[in-house]
C-alpha cells in the first residue's frame, strides 16, 4: 500500500490530512497575528515588514502555495468526510435527537468552517487584492518613506529612506469602518471557536492524546484560542476605540 | 435519577418504532404500559406489553436480547434518543422502570446506522461488526493444551489497559450514539485489546490496517471527536483507545510502505 494513497483514501488517513493541514494553517494564523501586531509600533515596523514579505519574491509564492494547498486539502477532506457521515446514519434519522456530551464547538465545526472560509476570501479582497474598500487600499495611498532600517532577525532587510507601501495606514483606515471591524471580530471569534475543537481533535487524530494528559491538552487548546482571539481583537478594537489613528494625522498610537 | 414514587407502580406511554422488515417503511406506534412495577427491567416491561399484544392478536414488538445482565451486547434500543437509555455505563437490559416517572412518554427506536439495517422493529443486523472482527480481530497461537499461565510475562499496566478495551461487548451503541455513525470506538477497542498484549504483536500492523479498511468499506461514518461513543458505551470504554488506534494506524501504514519484502516469498505477511 502506498502511504500517501492510504492518506487520501482511508477514513483515518483523511482525518490525518485534516489535522496536518489544520496545523499548518494554525501556524500561519499565529505568524500572521504576531506580524500584524507590529501595527502598535512605529509605522516603520508594519510597513517594513510588509515590504520585506514582498521582497521574498518566489519564496512568498512558495508559502502562498503551501497555504492554498492546505486550505484545498482541508476543505476537500471535510467535504468528503461529511458527505460520508451524512450517508452513514442510514435511511431513517432519530426521532429524538439527543446529545450526551459533544461540545458546542464540535457540533458547529461545519458552520464555523463556512464562515471562516468566507471571511478569508473577504480578508484577501480587502487587504491583498484591494477589490473592496478601494479608496483605502495600499495602491491608492501615498508611498511611505522609511525613517529607519527594518530589521528581521537582526538583519536590516529594508533600508531607511526606501519608499514603500503604506500598509499601516491601510490597516487603520480599513478598520475605521465599524461594520467592517465588527465583521472581523465576529469572524475571528468563530475562527477561534473552530480552532478550539480543531486543536483538540488534532491531538486525538495524530494519536498524541491520552487520558493522562487530556485535561492539559484541553487547557492548552482553550488558552491558545482565548489568547489568539484577544490578540486579534486588539487591532480593530484599538482603531474603533480611537487609540490607533492614521499616522498621517499625527502620532499613530496613543494610549490616551 | 430515581423517581420520587419509586415504590409505587407507574404507567408510561411507549412510542415504539414498528417496521415489518428491512424493505417496508416503518412508523412510530403508541402503546400504554400500565401498572408497572418500578423494579421491573425495561425489557421485562416490553415482555409485559408484548404479552398484552399477543392476547389481543397483534404482532409483538421485536427486540433483541439474550443475557439480560449486560454482558452479551445483544440488547440494542435507543431510548429517548440515547442508545441503551438513560443510565450511564449500563446496557438496555440493565435499565429499570424506576428510572422513569409515572406518565412519561418514552420513545424507543432501533440503533440507527446505514451499516446496521433494521431487521424488524427494534432489531438491527449488526453483522458488520463480525466482518470487522474477522478481518483482523484475532491472534495466531499454537493450538493444543493451555500454555503455562506465566510463560509469557505481561506488564500489569498493559494487561489492565488491554482489559479495559476487552470489556467491549460489541453492542454497537458507539455507532448508534455517534452523530456520524462511526464505528471507531468498537474498532479501537478490538485493535487495542490485542495490540497491547505481547501475543498480539505479530499481527499488530496487519490487524489495524485490515480492521480499519473493512470498517471503511462497510459504510460507517468518520469520527469527528464528539466523544458521544464513549459516553454511551455500556462499558464506558474510553475514546483514548481511538487516539491509540489512530497512532497505530499511521505507524502501520508508514511501515507497510517501507517494510522490506523477501524477493523469493510471495505469500505471508
Ligand atoms: S441482553 Fe445481554 S447485554 Fe443486554
Short mmCIF file of C-alpha atoms and ligand atoms in Angstrom, two decimals:
data_model
loop_
_atom_site.label_atom_id
_atom_site.label_comp_id
_atom_site.label_asym_id
_atom_site.label_seq_id
_atom_site.Cartn_x
_atom_site.Cartn_y
_atom_site.Cartn_z
CA UNK A 1 0.00 0.00 0.00
CA UNK A 2 1.30 3.43 -0.84
CA UNK A 3 1.48 5.63 2.19
CA UNK A 4 0.13 8.75 0.51
CA UNK A 5 -2.58 6.79 -1.27
CA UNK A 6 -3.85 5.49 2.05
CA UNK A 7 -3.80 9.02 3.47
CA UNK A 8 -6.22 10.15 0.79
CA UNK A 9 -8.37 7.02 0.69
CA UNK A 10 -8.88 5.80 4.24
CA UNK A 11 -11.05 7.44 6.88
CA UNK A 12 -8.20 7.85 9.34
CA UNK A 13 -5.86 8.99 6.56
CA UNK A 14 -8.22 11.80 5.59
CA UNK A 15 -8.52 12.82 9.20
CA UNK A 16 -4.74 12.92 9.43
CA UNK A 17 -4.78 15.21 6.40
CA UNK A 18 -7.32 17.42 8.18
CA UNK A 19 -5.09 17.51 11.25
CA UNK A 20 -1.84 18.23 9.42
CA UNK A 21 -3.26 20.89 7.11
CA UNK A 22 -5.06 22.37 10.11
CA UNK A 23 -1.77 22.54 11.96
CA UNK A 24 -0.08 24.30 9.02
CA UNK A 25 -2.93 26.83 8.95
CA UNK A 26 -2.77 27.34 12.72
CA UNK A 27 0.95 28.01 12.31
CA UNK A 28 0.11 30.57 9.65
CA UNK A 29 -2.55 32.41 11.67
CA UNK A 30 -0.16 32.67 14.63
CA UNK A 31 2.60 34.13 12.44
CA UNK A 32 0.09 36.40 10.72
CA UNK A 33 -1.16 37.77 14.02
CA UNK A 34 2.30 38.27 15.51
CA UNK A 35 3.40 40.09 12.35
CA UNK A 36 0.34 42.31 12.35
CA UNK A 37 0.70 43.29 16.00
CA UNK A 38 3.60 45.45 14.79
CA UNK A 39 0.88 47.95 13.91
CA UNK A 40 1.18 49.10 17.51
CA UNK A 41 4.78 50.14 16.92
CA UNK A 42 6.11 52.96 14.74
CA UNK A 43 4.71 52.72 11.15
CA UNK A 44 8.24 51.72 10.06
CA UNK A 45 7.65 48.32 11.57
CA UNK A 46 4.49 47.17 9.81
CA UNK A 47 5.46 48.89 6.56
CA UNK A 48 8.99 47.50 6.67
CA UNK A 49 7.61 44.05 7.46
CA UNK A 50 5.17 44.21 4.53
CA UNK A 51 7.93 45.35 2.19
CA UNK A 52 10.16 42.55 3.46
CA UNK A 53 7.47 39.95 2.69
CA UNK A 54 7.06 41.38 -0.83
CA UNK A 55 10.84 41.20 -1.32
CA UNK A 56 10.76 37.45 -0.65
CA UNK A 57 9.56 37.12 -4.26
CA UNK A 58 9.42 33.43 -5.21
CA UNK A 59 9.56 32.35 -1.56
CA UNK A 60 6.41 34.31 -0.90
CA UNK A 61 4.74 32.30 -3.64
CA UNK A 62 6.02 29.05 -2.17
CA UNK A 63 4.46 29.99 1.16
CA UNK A 64 1.22 31.03 -0.53
CA UNK A 65 1.23 27.75 -2.48
CA UNK A 66 1.61 25.70 0.70
CA UNK A 67 -1.23 27.61 2.34
CA UNK A 68 -3.50 27.32 -0.67
CA UNK A 69 -2.87 23.57 -0.97
CA UNK A 70 -3.51 23.20 2.77
CA UNK A 71 -6.82 25.03 2.51
CA UNK A 72 -7.87 22.97 -0.50
CA UNK A 73 -6.99 19.65 1.18
CA UNK A 74 -8.61 20.73 4.46
CA UNK A 75 -11.86 21.68 2.72
CA UNK A 76 -11.78 18.65 0.43
CA UNK A 77 -11.29 16.22 3.34
CA UNK A 78 -14.00 17.94 5.38
CA UNK A 79 -16.42 17.72 2.45
CA UNK A 80 -15.75 14.07 1.64
CA UNK A 81 -15.89 13.01 5.29
CA UNK A 82 -19.10 14.98 5.89
CA UNK A 83 -20.85 13.51 2.85
CA UNK A 84 -19.95 10.02 4.08
CA UNK A 85 -21.12 10.88 7.58
CA UNK A 86 -24.48 12.06 6.28
CA UNK A 87 -24.95 8.75 4.49
CA UNK A 88 -23.78 6.67 7.44
CA UNK A 89 -26.84 7.34 9.60
CA UNK A 90 -28.95 5.38 7.11
CA UNK A 91 -32.39 5.91 5.65
CA UNK A 92 -34.04 7.00 8.89
CA UNK A 93 -32.88 9.70 11.31
CA UNK A 94 -33.54 9.51 15.03
CA UNK A 95 -36.90 10.95 16.09
CA UNK A 96 -35.36 12.15 19.36
CA UNK A 97 -32.08 13.98 18.86
CA UNK A 98 -30.06 13.69 21.99
CA UNK A 99 -26.56 14.92 22.79
CA UNK A 100 -24.80 13.37 25.73
CA UNK A 101 -21.69 15.49 25.91
CA UNK A 102 -20.48 16.63 22.47
CA UNK A 103 -19.33 20.24 22.86
CA UNK A 104 -20.95 23.14 21.02
CA UNK A 105 -17.62 23.81 19.26
CA UNK A 106 -17.52 20.24 17.96
CA UNK A 107 -21.11 20.39 16.74
CA UNK A 108 -20.66 23.67 14.88
CA UNK A 109 -17.41 22.88 13.04
CA UNK A 110 -19.06 22.90 9.63
CA UNK A 111 -20.86 26.18 10.28
CA UNK A 112 -17.81 27.94 11.71
CA UNK A 113 -15.78 26.49 8.83
CA UNK A 114 -18.07 28.11 6.25
CA UNK A 115 -17.85 31.49 7.97
CA UNK A 116 -14.06 31.27 8.23
CA UNK A 117 -13.77 30.40 4.53
CA UNK A 118 -16.00 33.33 3.55
CA UNK A 119 -14.02 35.57 5.87
CA UNK A 120 -10.68 34.52 4.36
CA UNK A 121 -11.95 35.44 0.89
CA UNK A 122 -13.22 38.81 2.15
CA UNK A 123 -9.97 39.46 4.01
CA UNK A 124 -7.93 38.79 0.86
CA UNK A 125 -10.25 41.03 -1.16
CA UNK A 126 -9.84 43.72 1.50
CA UNK A 127 -6.10 43.84 2.09
CA UNK A 128 -4.44 41.74 -0.63
CA UNK A 129 -6.40 42.26 -3.84
CA UNK A 130 -7.94 45.59 -2.91
CA UNK A 131 -11.25 44.74 -4.51
CA UNK A 132 -13.27 46.09 -1.57
CA UNK A 133 -12.66 49.45 0.16
CA UNK A 134 -10.61 50.57 -2.86
CA UNK A 135 -10.02 54.11 -1.54
CA UNK A 136 -8.01 52.90 1.45
CA UNK A 137 -6.13 50.16 -0.46
CA UNK A 138 -2.34 50.49 -0.34
CA UNK A 139 -2.04 51.14 -4.11
CA UNK A 140 -4.19 54.23 -3.72
CA UNK A 141 -2.34 55.66 -0.73
CA UNK A 142 0.76 57.82 -0.82
CA UNK A 143 4.01 55.88 -0.59
CA UNK A 144 5.65 55.83 2.80
CA UNK A 145 9.30 56.78 3.33
CA UNK A 146 11.05 54.54 5.83
CA UNK A 147 12.53 56.59 8.68
CA UNK A 148 14.83 53.83 9.90
CA UNK A 149 16.04 50.36 8.84
CA UNK A 150 13.60 47.47 9.26
CA UNK A 151 15.42 44.51 10.76
CA UNK A 152 14.28 40.93 10.54
CA UNK A 153 16.11 38.51 12.86
CA UNK A 154 18.66 41.27 13.43
CA UNK A 155 19.44 41.70 9.73
CA UNK A 156 18.42 45.00 8.14
CA UNK A 157 16.15 43.96 5.27
CA UNK A 158 14.53 47.27 4.37
CA UNK A 159 16.72 50.38 4.41
CA UNK A 160 15.83 53.80 5.81
CA UNK A 161 14.66 56.15 3.08
CA UNK A 162 13.09 53.38 1.00
CA UNK A 163 9.71 54.23 -0.50
CA UNK A 164 7.27 51.50 0.47
CA UNK A 165 3.53 50.84 0.52
CA UNK A 166 1.78 52.40 3.50
CA UNK A 167 0.26 49.23 4.92
CA UNK A 168 -0.01 50.74 8.39
CA UNK A 169 -2.30 53.45 7.05
CA UNK A 170 -4.31 50.90 5.05
CA UNK A 171 -4.94 48.76 8.13
CA UNK A 172 -6.01 51.69 10.28
CA UNK A 173 -8.27 53.16 7.60
CA UNK A 174 -9.63 49.68 6.81
CA UNK A 175 -10.69 49.10 10.40
CA UNK A 176 -12.17 52.55 10.91
CA UNK A 177 -15.48 51.34 9.39
CA UNK A 178 -17.32 49.99 12.45
CA UNK A 179 -19.24 47.41 10.38
CA UNK A 180 -16.08 46.04 8.78
CA UNK A 181 -14.35 45.85 12.15
CA UNK A 182 -17.35 44.17 13.70
CA UNK A 183 -17.38 41.55 10.95
CA UNK A 184 -13.68 40.90 11.54
CA UNK A 185 -14.23 40.50 15.27
CA UNK A 186 -17.15 38.09 14.82
CA UNK A 187 -15.34 36.08 12.12
CA UNK A 188 -12.15 35.79 14.14
CA UNK A 189 -14.22 34.83 17.17
CA UNK A 190 -15.74 31.99 15.19
CA UNK A 191 -12.30 31.05 13.88
CA UNK A 192 -11.05 30.82 17.47
CA UNK A 193 -14.05 28.64 18.29
CA UNK A 194 -13.27 26.45 15.26
CA UNK A 195 -9.68 26.11 16.45
CA UNK A 196 -10.82 25.11 19.93
CA UNK A 197 -12.24 21.83 18.65
CA UNK A 198 -9.72 21.66 15.81
CA UNK A 199 -6.65 21.80 18.04
CA UNK A 200 -8.12 19.31 20.48
CA UNK A 201 -9.06 16.98 17.63
CA UNK A 202 -5.62 17.23 16.10
CA UNK A 203 -4.03 15.70 19.19
CA UNK A 204 -6.59 12.89 19.08
CA UNK A 205 -6.23 12.21 15.36
CA UNK A 206 -2.45 12.12 15.42
CA UNK A 207 -2.64 9.71 18.35
CA UNK A 208 -0.95 12.15 20.72
CA UNK A 209 -3.79 12.32 23.22
CA UNK A 210 -4.27 10.05 26.18
CA UNK A 211 -6.39 10.23 29.29
CA UNK A 212 -3.45 11.08 31.49
CA UNK A 213 -2.89 14.43 29.90
CA UNK A 214 -6.10 15.07 28.00
CA UNK A 215 -7.00 17.71 30.60
CA UNK A 216 -3.72 19.52 29.97
CA UNK A 217 -4.24 19.36 26.20
CA UNK A 218 -7.72 20.80 26.57
CA UNK A 219 -6.31 23.62 28.69
CA UNK A 220 -3.64 24.29 26.06
CA UNK A 221 -6.37 24.48 23.40
CA UNK A 222 -8.55 26.82 25.49
CA UNK A 223 -5.66 29.12 26.44
CA UNK A 224 -4.46 29.23 22.85
CA UNK A 225 -7.89 30.12 21.50
CA UNK A 226 -8.58 32.81 24.08
CA UNK A 227 -5.13 34.36 23.55
CA UNK A 228 -5.50 34.18 19.80
CA UNK A 229 -8.89 35.85 19.91
CA UNK A 230 -7.69 38.56 22.31
CA UNK A 231 -4.69 39.26 20.08
CA UNK A 232 -6.94 39.67 17.08
CA UNK A 233 -9.42 41.79 18.95
CA UNK A 234 -6.66 44.26 19.74
CA UNK A 235 -6.21 45.72 16.24
CA UNK A 236 -9.79 46.56 15.19
CA UNK A 237 -10.56 47.25 18.86
CA UNK A 238 -7.81 49.85 19.15
CA UNK A 239 -8.88 51.52 15.90
CA UNK A 240 -12.53 51.68 16.98
CA UNK A 241 -11.59 52.96 20.43
CA UNK A 242 -9.50 55.67 18.79
CA UNK A 243 -6.20 54.52 20.25
CA UNK A 244 -4.82 53.63 16.85
CA UNK A 245 -5.09 56.50 14.37
CA UNK A 246 -3.81 57.22 10.86
CA UNK A 247 -0.15 58.28 11.27
CA UNK A 248 -0.60 60.97 8.61
CA UNK A 249 -2.79 62.75 11.16
CA UNK A 250 -0.19 62.92 13.93
CA UNK A 251 1.35 60.25 16.18
CA UNK A 252 -0.07 56.86 15.19
CA UNK A 253 -0.51 55.35 18.57
CA UNK A 254 -1.59 56.85 21.84
CA UNK A 255 -2.79 55.15 24.93
CA UNK A 256 -4.79 58.25 25.91
CA UNK B 1 -32.34 9.61 38.74
CA UNK B 2 -34.74 7.58 40.74
CA UNK B 3 -38.26 8.90 40.57
CA UNK B 4 -39.83 10.04 43.82
CA UNK B 5 -42.52 7.41 43.66
CA UNK B 6 -40.02 4.63 43.14
CA UNK B 7 -42.01 2.10 45.15
CA UNK B 8 -45.32 2.96 43.52
CA UNK B 9 -46.45 1.25 40.35
CA UNK B 10 -46.18 3.52 37.32
CA UNK B 11 -47.74 3.87 33.88
CA UNK B 12 -46.00 5.18 30.80
CA UNK B 13 -46.76 5.81 27.16
CA UNK B 14 -44.44 3.95 24.82
CA UNK B 15 -43.76 5.35 21.37
CA UNK B 16 -42.13 2.46 19.55
CA UNK B 17 -40.67 2.16 16.06
CA UNK B 18 -42.52 -0.62 14.23
CA UNK B 19 -41.17 -1.89 10.94
CA UNK B 20 -42.18 -5.24 9.46
CA UNK B 21 -38.87 -5.81 7.68
CA UNK B 22 -35.95 -4.03 6.06
CA UNK B 23 -37.85 -3.27 2.85
CA UNK B 24 -41.06 -1.86 4.32
CA UNK B 25 -41.28 1.64 5.69
CA UNK B 26 -41.60 1.88 9.45
CA UNK B 27 -43.53 4.17 11.75
CA UNK B 28 -43.98 5.03 15.41
CA UNK B 29 -46.85 3.37 17.24
CA UNK B 30 -48.03 4.33 20.73
CA UNK B 31 -48.78 1.79 23.44
CA UNK B 32 -49.91 2.30 27.02
CA UNK B 33 -47.98 0.32 29.60
CA UNK B 34 -49.92 0.47 32.88
CA UNK B 35 -49.34 -0.52 36.47
CA UNK B 36 -45.69 -1.38 36.04
CA UNK B 37 -43.55 -2.42 38.97
CA UNK B 38 -40.68 0.06 39.39
CA UNK B 39 -38.36 -2.91 39.92
CA UNK B 40 -39.14 -4.31 36.50
CA UNK B 41 -36.37 -4.08 33.95
CA UNK B 42 -37.04 -2.20 30.74
CA UNK B 43 -37.01 -5.45 28.77
CA UNK B 44 -39.46 -7.05 31.24
CA UNK B 45 -41.74 -4.11 30.63
CA UNK B 46 -41.52 -4.82 26.90
CA UNK B 47 -42.32 -8.50 27.68
CA UNK B 48 -45.47 -7.42 29.53
CA UNK B 49 -46.54 -5.13 26.66
CA UNK B 50 -45.86 -7.97 24.21
CA UNK B 51 -47.98 -10.40 26.27
CA UNK B 52 -50.87 -7.98 26.04
CA UNK B 53 -50.33 -7.51 22.29
CA UNK B 54 -50.28 -11.29 21.80
CA UNK B 55 -53.51 -11.70 23.76
CA UNK B 56 -55.10 -9.08 21.51
CA UNK B 57 -53.83 -10.99 18.48
CA UNK B 58 -51.38 -8.26 17.46
CA UNK B 59 -47.79 -8.69 16.38
CA UNK B 60 -45.48 -8.33 19.41
CA UNK B 61 -42.65 -5.78 19.33
CA UNK B 62 -39.46 -7.45 18.15
CA UNK B 63 -36.44 -6.50 20.23
CA UNK B 64 -33.02 -8.11 20.58
CA UNK B 65 -31.95 -9.56 23.91
CA UNK B 66 -30.10 -12.51 25.31
CA UNK B 67 -28.21 -12.48 28.62
CA UNK B 68 -30.22 -9.68 30.23
CA UNK B 69 -27.31 -8.96 32.54
CA UNK B 70 -25.22 -6.59 30.48
CA UNK B 71 -22.58 -8.97 29.20
CA UNK B 72 -23.62 -10.16 25.76
CA UNK B 73 -24.28 -6.91 23.88
CA UNK B 74 -27.43 -8.18 22.19
CA UNK B 75 -29.96 -5.68 23.54
CA UNK B 76 -29.96 -2.55 21.46
CA UNK B 77 -32.70 0.01 21.97
CA UNK B 78 -32.30 3.73 21.64
CA UNK B 79 -34.44 5.06 24.48
CA UNK B 80 -35.37 8.74 24.39
CA UNK B 81 -32.57 9.39 21.91
CA UNK B 82 -29.82 7.68 23.89
CA UNK B 83 -28.59 4.20 22.99
CA UNK B 84 -29.20 1.90 25.97
CA UNK B 85 -31.33 4.53 27.62
CA UNK B 86 -30.86 6.98 30.43
CA UNK B 87 -28.29 5.13 32.55
CA UNK B 88 -24.52 5.55 32.47
CA UNK B 89 -22.36 2.52 31.85
CA UNK B 90 -25.30 0.13 31.50
CA UNK B 91 -26.96 -1.76 28.68
CA UNK B 92 -30.69 -1.59 27.87
CA UNK B 93 -31.28 -4.78 29.85
CA UNK B 94 -29.91 -3.06 32.96
CA UNK B 95 -32.38 -0.18 32.85
CA UNK B 96 -35.16 -0.38 35.44
CA UNK B 97 -38.59 1.18 35.30
CA UNK B 98 -37.88 3.23 38.44
CA UNK B 99 -35.68 5.37 36.17
CA UNK B 100 -38.88 6.73 34.62
CA UNK B 101 -41.68 8.78 36.11
CA UNK B 102 -45.34 8.00 36.10
CA UNK B 103 -46.87 9.47 32.95
CA UNK B 104 -43.61 9.67 30.96
CA UNK B 105 -43.68 9.31 27.20
CA UNK B 106 -40.81 7.00 26.31
CA UNK B 107 -39.62 6.88 22.70
CA UNK B 108 -37.94 3.64 21.66
CA UNK B 109 -36.06 3.45 18.38
CA UNK B 110 -33.65 0.93 16.89
CA UNK B 111 -29.92 1.72 16.67
CA UNK B 112 -29.73 3.89 13.56
CA UNK B 113 -26.89 3.31 11.11
CA UNK B 114 -26.66 2.50 7.43
CA UNK B 115 -24.35 -0.37 8.36
CA UNK B 116 -26.94 -1.73 10.85
CA UNK B 117 -30.08 -2.26 8.72
CA UNK B 118 -33.32 -2.84 10.59
CA UNK B 119 -34.36 -6.49 10.57
CA UNK B 120 -37.67 -5.92 12.31
CA UNK B 121 -38.97 -3.25 14.69
CA UNK B 122 -36.12 -2.65 17.15
CA UNK B 123 -33.89 -5.46 15.89
CA UNK B 124 -30.96 -4.46 13.70
CA UNK B 125 -28.44 -6.55 11.81
CA UNK B 126 -25.09 -5.80 13.40
CA UNK B 127 -23.12 -8.45 11.49
CA UNK B 128 -21.00 -5.60 10.10
CA UNK B 129 -19.12 -5.83 13.41
CA UNK B 130 -18.47 -9.53 12.80
CA UNK B 131 -16.98 -8.67 9.41
CA UNK B 132 -14.64 -6.15 11.00
CA UNK B 133 -13.73 -8.64 13.69
CA UNK B 134 -12.95 -11.43 11.24
CA UNK B 135 -10.79 -9.06 9.19
CA UNK B 136 -8.18 -8.91 11.93
CA UNK B 137 -9.53 -9.26 15.45
CA UNK B 138 -7.61 -12.40 16.25
CA UNK B 139 -4.13 -13.67 17.09
CA UNK B 140 -2.22 -16.66 15.81
CA UNK B 141 -1.36 -19.13 18.56
CA UNK B 142 -0.06 -22.64 18.76
CA UNK B 143 -3.12 -24.77 19.32
CA UNK B 144 -3.12 -27.59 21.83
CA UNK B 145 -3.21 -27.72 25.59
CA UNK B 146 -3.35 -24.44 27.51
CA UNK B 147 0.10 -22.84 27.83
CA UNK B 148 1.72 -22.20 31.18
CA UNK B 149 -0.02 -19.10 32.55
CA UNK B 150 3.17 -17.21 33.38
CA UNK B 151 5.11 -18.40 30.35
CA UNK B 152 4.82 -15.01 28.71
CA UNK B 153 5.31 -12.05 31.03
CA UNK B 154 2.77 -9.23 30.56
CA UNK B 155 3.33 -5.97 32.46
CA UNK B 156 0.40 -5.36 34.78
CA UNK B 157 -0.43 -1.84 33.47
CA UNK B 158 -0.58 -3.20 29.92
CA UNK B 159 -2.78 -6.09 31.00
CA UNK B 160 -5.11 -3.70 32.83
CA UNK B 161 -5.37 -1.35 29.86
CA UNK B 162 -5.94 -4.27 27.50
CA UNK B 163 -8.67 -5.48 29.83
CA UNK B 164 -10.39 -2.08 29.70
CA UNK B 165 -10.56 -2.41 25.93
CA UNK B 166 -11.58 -6.05 26.15
CA UNK B 167 -14.70 -5.19 28.13
CA UNK B 168 -16.30 -4.25 24.78
CA UNK B 169 -19.40 -6.39 24.30
CA UNK B 170 -19.80 -5.37 20.65
CA UNK B 171 -23.30 -3.99 21.14
CA UNK B 172 -22.96 -1.14 18.64
CA UNK B 173 -24.07 1.63 20.99
CA UNK B 174 -20.99 3.64 19.96
CA UNK B 175 -22.17 3.64 16.35
CA UNK B 176 -25.73 4.39 17.38
CA UNK B 177 -24.70 7.30 19.61
CA UNK B 178 -22.15 8.82 17.24
CA UNK B 179 -23.62 11.70 15.26
CA UNK B 180 -21.61 10.36 12.31
CA UNK B 181 -22.48 6.69 12.94
CA UNK B 182 -18.78 5.94 13.19
CA UNK B 183 -17.53 2.59 14.46
CA UNK B 184 -14.20 3.94 15.66
CA UNK B 185 -14.70 3.10 19.34
CA UNK B 186 -15.60 -0.53 18.63
CA UNK B 187 -12.69 -0.99 16.22
CA UNK B 188 -10.32 0.87 18.53
CA UNK B 189 -11.29 -1.36 21.45
CA UNK B 190 -10.71 -4.52 19.44
CA UNK B 191 -7.45 -3.26 17.91
CA UNK B 192 -6.12 -2.11 21.28
CA UNK B 193 -7.05 -5.08 23.37
CA UNK B 194 -4.92 -7.33 21.19
CA UNK B 195 -2.33 -4.71 20.27
CA UNK B 196 -1.48 -4.07 23.93
CA UNK B 197 -0.65 -7.71 24.61
CA UNK B 198 2.59 -9.45 23.64
CA UNK B 199 0.55 -12.19 21.96
CA UNK B 200 -0.94 -9.62 19.63
CA UNK B 201 2.28 -8.14 18.29
CA UNK B 202 2.86 -10.45 15.32
CA UNK B 203 -0.27 -9.26 13.52
CA UNK B 204 -0.41 -5.79 15.03
CA UNK B 205 0.17 -3.77 11.86
CA UNK B 206 -1.84 -6.02 9.61
CA UNK B 207 -4.67 -6.07 12.13
CA UNK B 208 -5.19 -2.33 12.37
CA UNK B 209 -4.91 -1.83 8.61
CA UNK B 210 -7.34 -4.67 7.84
CA UNK B 211 -9.91 -3.77 10.50
CA UNK B 212 -9.95 -0.07 9.62
CA UNK B 213 -10.09 -0.94 5.91
CA UNK B 214 -13.10 -3.19 6.48
CA UNK B 215 -14.76 -0.59 8.68
CA UNK B 216 -14.40 1.97 5.88
CA UNK B 217 -15.88 -0.40 3.30
CA UNK B 218 -18.96 -1.14 5.39
CA UNK B 219 -20.27 2.42 5.27
CA UNK B 220 -19.69 3.59 8.83
CA UNK B 221 -19.15 7.31 9.27
CA UNK B 222 -15.95 9.10 10.22
CA UNK B 223 -15.05 10.17 13.72
CA UNK B 224 -15.12 13.92 14.35
CA UNK B 225 -14.23 13.57 18.03
CA UNK B 226 -17.63 14.26 19.55
CA UNK B 227 -16.92 11.57 22.16
CA UNK B 228 -20.57 10.57 22.29
CA UNK B 229 -19.49 6.96 21.74
CA UNK B 230 -17.58 6.56 24.97
CA UNK B 231 -20.35 8.33 26.89
CA UNK B 232 -22.97 5.92 25.55
CA UNK B 233 -20.81 2.80 25.88
CA UNK B 234 -22.34 0.41 28.44
CA UNK B 235 -18.78 -0.45 29.47
CA UNK B 236 -17.62 3.21 29.37
CA UNK B 237 -14.67 2.31 27.16
CA UNK B 238 -12.53 5.42 26.76
CA UNK B 239 -12.06 7.24 23.46
CA UNK B 240 -8.37 7.27 24.36
CA UNK B 241 -8.34 3.95 22.55
CA UNK B 242 -9.35 5.81 19.39
CA UNK B 243 -6.28 8.03 19.72
CA UNK B 244 -4.20 4.91 20.25
CA UNK B 245 -5.67 3.31 17.13
CA UNK B 246 -5.11 6.47 15.08
CA UNK B 247 -1.44 6.41 16.07
CA UNK B 248 -1.19 2.68 15.40
CA UNK B 249 -2.82 3.06 12.00
CA UNK B 250 -0.49 5.86 10.98
CA UNK B 251 2.61 3.94 12.04
CA UNK B 252 1.36 0.74 10.43
CA UNK B 253 0.66 2.49 7.09
CA UNK B 254 4.09 4.02 7.20
CA UNK B 255 5.77 0.72 7.95
CA UNK B 256 3.68 -1.11 5.35
CA UNK B 257 5.01 1.28 2.72
CA UNK B 258 8.64 0.91 3.74
CA UNK B 259 8.94 -2.61 5.08
CA UNK B 260 11.47 -4.76 3.19
CA UNK B 261 9.95 -7.71 1.38
CA UNK B 262 11.56 -11.02 0.60
CA UNK B 263 12.18 -11.35 -3.12
CA UNK B 264 11.52 -15.09 -3.05
CA UNK B 265 8.38 -15.31 -0.94
CA UNK B 266 5.08 -14.45 -2.49
CA UNK B 267 2.66 -15.16 0.32
CA UNK B 268 2.60 -14.45 4.02
CA UNK B 269 2.81 -11.16 5.83
S1 LIG C 1 -29.18 -8.59 26.81
FE1 LIG C 1 -27.08 -9.12 27.01
S2 LIG C 1 -26.22 -7.17 27.28
FE2 LIG C 1 -28.32 -6.70 27.34
#
